[in-house]
């Protein structure tokens, strides 16, 4: 896609699922990639290997470079270290993908304060702090750049039993819009990608059970869950110059999930 080759992208939570697919896709488009992981160095190495395979094929070198960086996005010091390691290695950073995310399931009246704080600290505060450091870097270097927040259909659909997750993704929608407006004149575009139900490790509770998966898919107008690669394709588009005039938007990649699936069949005269 236009304008991606030679750029540098940092992807948080890139050792699995959607983050891994984004790292692989951006490398395939010719980006250098910084692969953040919290605790699974081996999985991050898998991401690196897959990315280089896609980017370079059999060639020993193809100009795409990689960096694996450990860091917990809920810790400010880790974020600062992650950003400086990336800039030290590549000289600059053009694209930030705020992908790291967690969720916990519990009735809202039973959620413990530390559990609530943890989800917000990773999904929302972490995304903001990474964006803040990215924007400082871009302003210092007087560069344009792109930030993409990996949100969720739960940015707009309430999610009972997942109150902290729901709030974090709702907040992420506002994070996207506020930063987009504040920095539009500085050449910084900020957008969101909101996946619907996607086959990744975060959803093991239903992807490992065909019956449960069928129930989930029965609520999706297109009748199937999405893939990480489908999410990564949207990210690559928004990161590229093909999307040069798009900012402050969240693109829902959800097989129609946000179209109110219950209305697919007429249920009133
Ligand atoms: P996943 O569990 O495979 O990926 C989440 C990644 O975040 C993991 O690699 C994990 O190690 C990393 N992570 C967690 N805490 C971290 C921290 N403190 N610091 C750094 N990294 C951390 O699941 P996924 O489905 O690939 O999720 C990726 C993103 O997509 C998340 O933000 C999630 O909310 C969002 N999402 C997923 C779905 C879905 O159906 N899979 C739907 C909507 C939104």
Short mmCIF file of C-alpha atoms and ligand atoms in Angstrom, two decimals:
data_model
loop_
_atom_site.label_atom_id
_atom_site.label_comp_id
_atom_site.label_asym_id
_atom_site.label_seq_id
_atom_site.Cartn_x
_atom_site.Cartn_y
_atom_site.Cartn_z
CA UNK A 1 0.00 0.00 0.00
CA UNK A 2 1.12 3.54 -0.83
CA UNK A 3 3.61 5.16 1.53
CA UNK A 4 4.38 2.27 3.88
CA UNK A 5 7.71 0.99 2.53
CA UNK A 6 10.63 2.24 4.60
CA UNK A 7 8.44 3.50 7.47
CA UNK A 8 8.88 2.27 11.05
CA UNK A 9 5.99 0.92 13.12
CA UNK A 10 5.77 0.00 16.79
CA UNK A 11 3.04 -2.53 17.60
CA UNK A 12 2.14 -3.17 21.24
CA UNK A 13 1.10 -6.69 22.27
CA UNK A 14 2.48 -8.06 19.02
CA UNK A 15 3.36 -11.57 20.19
CA UNK A 16 -0.07 -13.03 19.44
CA UNK A 17 -3.41 -12.61 17.69
CA UNK A 18 -4.28 -9.34 16.00
CA UNK A 19 -1.02 -7.61 17.04
CA UNK A 20 1.03 -10.38 15.50
CA UNK A 21 -0.96 -10.22 12.25
CA UNK A 22 -0.52 -6.43 12.13
CA UNK A 23 3.25 -6.73 12.59
CA UNK A 24 3.45 -9.36 9.84
CA UNK A 25 1.28 -7.33 7.44
CA UNK A 26 3.18 -4.08 7.99
CA UNK A 27 6.50 -5.88 7.42
CA UNK A 28 5.02 -7.34 4.24
CA UNK A 29 4.26 -3.76 3.18
CA UNK A 30 7.94 -2.88 3.71
CA UNK A 31 7.81 -1.33 7.20
CA UNK A 32 10.47 -1.86 9.83
CA UNK A 33 8.70 -3.25 12.85
CA UNK A 34 9.22 -2.95 16.60
CA UNK A 35 7.48 -5.94 18.17
CA UNK A 36 6.40 -5.31 21.76
CA UNK A 37 5.55 -8.18 24.07
CA UNK A 38 4.86 -8.28 27.79
CA UNK A 39 6.24 -11.67 28.76
CA UNK A 40 6.45 -14.04 25.80
CA UNK A 41 9.82 -13.51 24.09
CA UNK A 42 9.45 -16.81 22.22
CA UNK A 43 6.11 -15.77 20.75
CA UNK A 44 7.59 -12.40 19.79
CA UNK A 45 10.35 -14.29 17.97
CA UNK A 46 7.62 -16.20 16.09
CA UNK A 47 6.14 -12.86 15.04
CA UNK A 48 9.58 -11.72 13.87
CA UNK A 49 10.16 -14.91 11.90
CA UNK A 50 6.74 -14.80 10.23
CA UNK A 51 7.18 -11.11 9.42
CA UNK A 52 10.58 -11.60 7.82
CA UNK A 53 9.31 -14.61 5.86
CA UNK A 54 6.42 -12.57 4.45
CA UNK A 55 8.56 -9.50 3.82
CA UNK A 56 11.66 -11.14 2.37
CA UNK A 57 10.71 -14.63 1.18
CA UNK A 58 13.96 -16.50 0.49
CA UNK A 59 16.13 -13.35 0.31
CA UNK A 60 18.65 -13.08 3.15
CA UNK A 61 18.03 -9.34 3.40
CA UNK A 62 15.26 -7.18 2.02
CA UNK A 63 15.66 -3.92 3.88
CA UNK A 64 12.98 -4.71 6.47
CA UNK A 65 14.40 -4.59 9.98
CA UNK A 66 12.90 -5.82 13.22
CA UNK A 67 13.28 -5.17 16.93
CA UNK A 68 11.79 -7.18 19.77
CA UNK A 69 11.08 -5.12 22.89
CA UNK A 70 9.76 -6.37 26.19
CA UNK A 71 7.51 -3.89 28.00
CA UNK A 72 4.31 -3.67 30.00
CA UNK A 73 2.13 -0.83 28.65
CA UNK A 74 0.57 -0.32 32.07
CA UNK A 75 4.01 0.87 33.31
CA UNK A 76 5.07 4.34 32.26
CA UNK A 77 8.79 3.53 32.62
CA UNK A 78 8.42 0.56 30.26
CA UNK A 79 6.71 2.76 27.67
CA UNK A 80 9.49 5.37 27.84
CA UNK A 81 12.09 2.64 27.48
CA UNK A 82 10.19 1.03 24.59
CA UNK A 83 9.97 4.30 22.69
CA UNK A 84 13.62 5.19 23.21
CA UNK A 85 14.81 1.68 22.22
CA UNK A 86 12.77 1.94 19.00
CA UNK A 87 14.07 5.41 18.13
CA UNK A 88 17.66 4.39 19.01
CA UNK A 89 17.45 1.46 16.61
CA UNK A 90 15.56 3.03 13.70
CA UNK A 91 16.24 6.78 14.14
CA UNK A 92 12.54 7.63 14.14
CA UNK A 93 9.06 6.20 14.47
CA UNK A 94 6.24 6.83 11.97
CA UNK A 95 3.41 4.52 13.04
CA UNK A 96 2.18 3.49 16.49
CA UNK A 97 -0.35 0.67 16.84
CA UNK A 98 -1.95 0.59 20.28
CA UNK A 99 -3.04 -3.06 20.25
CA UNK A 100 -2.24 -4.49 23.72
CA UNK A 101 -5.43 -5.36 25.55
CA UNK A 102 -6.89 -7.55 28.28
CA UNK A 103 -10.35 -8.33 29.60
CA UNK A 104 -11.87 -9.92 32.69
CA UNK A 105 -15.36 -11.36 33.11
CA UNK A 106 -17.36 -10.63 36.27
CA UNK A 107 -20.67 -9.13 37.27
CA UNK A 108 -20.18 -5.37 37.50
CA UNK A 109 -21.13 -5.20 41.20
CA UNK A 110 -18.46 -7.79 42.05
CA UNK A 111 -15.45 -6.34 40.24
CA UNK A 112 -12.56 -5.61 42.61
CA UNK A 113 -10.97 -2.17 42.35
CA UNK A 114 -7.53 -3.51 41.46
CA UNK A 115 -8.99 -5.69 38.70
CA UNK A 116 -10.83 -2.67 37.27
CA UNK A 117 -7.68 -0.53 37.48
CA UNK A 118 -5.59 -3.18 35.76
CA UNK A 119 -7.83 -3.38 32.67
CA UNK A 120 -8.03 0.40 32.37
CA UNK A 121 -4.27 0.73 32.91
CA UNK A 122 -3.49 -1.61 30.02
CA UNK A 123 -6.28 -0.86 27.53
CA UNK A 124 -6.80 2.88 27.98
CA UNK A 125 -4.09 4.55 30.05
CA UNK A 126 -1.42 2.46 28.28
CA UNK A 127 -2.77 3.46 24.87
CA UNK A 128 -2.83 7.13 25.92
CA UNK A 129 0.71 7.08 27.34
CA UNK A 130 2.10 5.38 24.22
CA UNK A 131 0.27 7.96 22.06
CA UNK A 132 1.58 10.80 24.23
CA UNK A 133 5.19 9.66 23.83
CA UNK A 134 4.70 9.08 20.09
CA UNK A 135 3.28 12.59 19.63
CA UNK A 136 6.20 14.14 21.60
CA UNK A 137 8.61 12.27 19.33
CA UNK A 138 6.85 13.39 16.14
CA UNK A 139 6.70 17.02 17.29
CA UNK A 140 10.38 16.98 18.28
CA UNK A 141 11.40 15.57 14.92
CA UNK A 142 8.83 17.71 13.06
CA UNK A 143 7.52 14.63 11.32
CA UNK A 144 4.06 13.54 10.35
CA UNK A 145 2.86 10.23 11.73
CA UNK A 146 0.02 7.83 12.33
CA UNK A 147 -1.51 6.39 15.50
CA UNK A 148 -4.01 3.53 15.28
CA UNK A 149 -5.93 2.39 18.33
CA UNK A 150 -7.22 -1.17 18.30
CA UNK A 151 -10.60 -0.70 19.88
CA UNK A 152 -13.58 -3.08 19.72
CA UNK A 153 -17.24 -3.21 18.74
CA UNK A 154 -17.63 -2.61 22.49
CA UNK A 155 -16.52 0.95 21.84
CA UNK A 156 -20.23 1.39 21.10
CA UNK A 157 -22.01 -1.84 22.16
CA UNK A 158 -22.36 -2.10 25.96
CA UNK A 159 -20.84 -5.33 27.31
CA UNK A 160 -22.40 -6.65 30.52
CA UNK A 161 -20.02 -8.74 32.69
CA UNK A 162 -17.05 -6.87 31.16
CA UNK A 163 -17.55 -3.40 32.62
CA UNK A 164 -13.87 -2.37 32.70
CA UNK A 165 -13.29 -3.60 29.14
CA UNK A 166 -16.41 -1.85 27.90
CA UNK A 167 -15.40 1.43 29.56
CA UNK A 168 -11.84 1.14 28.27
CA UNK A 169 -12.95 0.73 24.66
CA UNK A 170 -15.60 3.46 24.96
CA UNK A 171 -12.85 5.74 26.27
CA UNK A 172 -10.58 4.70 23.44
CA UNK A 173 -13.11 6.09 20.95
CA UNK A 174 -12.81 9.48 22.62
CA UNK A 175 -9.01 9.16 22.82
CA UNK A 176 -8.96 8.66 19.05
CA UNK A 177 -11.18 11.64 18.32
CA UNK A 178 -9.58 14.05 20.80
CA UNK A 179 -6.01 13.38 19.68
CA UNK A 180 -7.07 13.46 16.02
CA UNK A 181 -8.59 16.92 16.47
CA UNK A 182 -5.77 18.28 18.61
CA UNK A 183 -2.95 17.25 16.28
CA UNK A 184 -4.58 17.35 12.82
CA UNK A 185 -2.71 20.53 11.90
CA UNK A 186 0.58 18.92 12.93
CA UNK A 187 0.24 16.15 10.34
CA UNK A 188 -0.57 13.45 12.88
CA UNK A 189 -3.50 11.20 11.95
CA UNK A 190 -5.22 9.19 14.69
CA UNK A 191 -7.75 6.49 13.87
CA UNK A 192 -9.25 3.39 15.41
CA UNK A 193 -9.89 -0.12 14.16
CA UNK A 194 -12.69 -1.86 16.01
CA UNK A 195 -12.72 -5.63 15.55
CA UNK A 196 -15.82 -7.73 16.00
CA UNK A 197 -15.51 -11.32 17.23
CA UNK A 198 -12.12 -12.45 15.96
CA UNK A 199 -10.39 -15.82 16.25
CA UNK A 200 -7.47 -15.10 18.61
CA UNK A 201 -6.18 -16.35 21.99
CA UNK A 202 -8.26 -13.74 23.90
CA UNK A 203 -11.34 -15.73 22.80
CA UNK A 204 -10.17 -19.23 23.68
CA UNK A 205 -13.31 -19.68 25.78
CA UNK A 206 -15.36 -20.04 22.58
CA UNK A 207 -12.88 -20.64 19.75
CA UNK A 208 -11.88 -23.96 21.36
CA UNK A 209 -15.48 -25.21 21.40
CA UNK A 210 -17.36 -25.55 18.06
CA UNK A 211 -20.77 -25.33 19.78
CA UNK A 212 -19.89 -22.10 21.55
CA UNK A 213 -18.34 -20.71 18.36
CA UNK A 214 -21.58 -21.47 16.47
CA UNK A 215 -23.54 -19.50 19.09
CA UNK A 216 -21.20 -16.51 18.76
CA UNK A 217 -21.37 -16.68 14.97
CA UNK A 218 -25.18 -16.87 15.00
CA UNK A 219 -25.15 -13.25 16.23
CA UNK A 220 -22.97 -12.03 13.36
CA UNK A 221 -24.87 -10.97 10.22
CA UNK A 222 -22.14 -12.38 7.94
CA UNK A 223 -22.32 -15.67 9.85
CA UNK A 224 -18.67 -16.07 10.81
CA UNK A 225 -16.00 -14.69 13.11
CA UNK A 226 -13.25 -12.52 11.66
CA UNK A 227 -9.57 -13.29 11.28
CA UNK A 228 -6.57 -11.37 12.58
CA UNK A 229 -5.44 -10.90 8.98
CA UNK A 230 -8.71 -9.11 8.16
CA UNK A 231 -8.08 -6.70 11.03
CA UNK A 232 -4.46 -6.21 9.92
CA UNK A 233 -5.58 -5.33 6.38
CA UNK A 234 -7.67 -2.44 7.74
CA UNK A 235 -4.76 -1.28 9.87
CA UNK A 236 -2.39 -1.33 6.89
CA UNK A 237 -4.88 0.77 4.90
CA UNK A 238 -5.32 3.36 7.67
CA UNK A 239 -1.55 3.53 8.24
CA UNK A 240 -0.84 4.04 4.54
CA UNK A 241 -1.04 7.15 2.38
CA UNK A 242 -4.21 5.69 0.82
CA UNK A 243 -5.88 6.99 4.01
CA UNK A 244 -4.07 10.36 3.96
CA UNK A 245 -7.34 12.30 4.41
CA UNK A 246 -8.82 10.09 7.16
CA UNK A 247 -8.48 11.08 10.79
CA UNK A 248 -10.56 10.73 13.96
CA UNK A 249 -12.49 7.73 12.64
CA UNK A 250 -13.04 4.27 14.04
CA UNK A 251 -13.44 1.65 11.33
CA UNK A 252 -15.59 -1.28 12.47
CA UNK A 253 -14.40 -4.59 10.99
CA UNK A 254 -17.11 -6.85 12.31
CA UNK A 255 -19.07 -8.76 9.65
CA UNK A 256 -22.01 -6.46 10.37
CA UNK A 257 -22.10 -7.02 14.15
CA UNK A 258 -22.77 -3.33 14.83
CA UNK A 259 -25.79 -3.33 12.49
CA UNK A 260 -28.09 -4.72 15.21
CA UNK A 261 -28.16 -8.36 14.09
CA UNK A 262 -31.58 -8.95 15.68
CA UNK A 263 -33.12 -6.71 13.03
CA UNK A 264 -31.83 -8.91 10.19
CA UNK A 265 -35.18 -10.72 10.16
CA UNK A 266 -38.31 -8.57 10.27
CA UNK A 267 -39.85 -8.94 13.74
CA UNK A 268 -42.57 -6.32 13.65
CA UNK A 269 -45.18 -5.42 11.07
P1 LIG B 1 -4.51 -11.51 22.37
O1 LIG B 1 -4.74 -11.88 23.79
O2 LIG B 1 -3.91 -12.50 21.44
O3 LIG B 1 -3.64 -10.18 22.27
C1 LIG B 1 -3.47 -9.24 23.28
C2 LIG B 1 -1.99 -8.95 23.37
O4 LIG B 1 -1.77 -7.92 24.32
C3 LIG B 1 -1.20 -10.19 23.85
O5 LIG B 1 -0.10 -10.39 23.02
C4 LIG B 1 -0.75 -9.79 25.26
O6 LIG B 1 0.47 -10.35 25.65
C5 LIG B 1 -0.65 -8.28 25.10
N1 LIG B 1 -0.69 -7.59 26.39
C6 LIG B 1 -1.57 -7.79 27.40
N2 LIG B 1 -1.25 -6.98 28.43
C7 LIG B 1 -0.16 -6.26 28.04
C8 LIG B 1 0.63 -5.28 28.66
N3 LIG B 1 0.37 -4.87 29.91
N4 LIG B 1 1.68 -4.76 27.98
C9 LIG B 1 1.96 -5.18 26.71
N5 LIG B 1 1.25 -6.13 26.09
C10 LIG B 1 0.21 -6.66 26.74
O7 LIG B 1 -5.92 -11.03 21.82
P2 LIG B 1 -6.30 -10.20 20.51
O8 LIG B 1 -7.67 -10.61 20.19
O9 LIG B 1 -5.24 -10.31 19.48
O10 LIG B 1 -6.38 -8.71 21.09
C11 LIG B 1 -5.70 -7.62 20.49
C12 LIG B 1 -6.55 -6.37 20.65
O11 LIG B 1 -7.75 -6.52 19.89
C13 LIG B 1 -6.97 -6.08 22.09
O12 LIG B 1 -6.87 -4.70 22.35
C14 LIG B 1 -8.43 -6.52 22.10
O13 LIG B 1 -9.20 -5.82 23.05
C15 LIG B 1 -8.84 -6.16 20.69
N6 LIG B 1 -10.05 -6.86 20.25
C16 LIG B 1 -10.06 -8.21 20.04
C17 LIG B 1 -11.23 -8.82 19.64
C18 LIG B 1 -11.32 -10.30 19.39
O14 LIG B 1 -12.45 -10.80 19.18
N7 LIG B 1 -10.22 -11.05 19.38
C19 LIG B 1 -12.39 -8.08 19.45
C20 LIG B 1 -12.34 -6.71 19.67
C21 LIG B 1 -11.17 -6.11 20.07
#
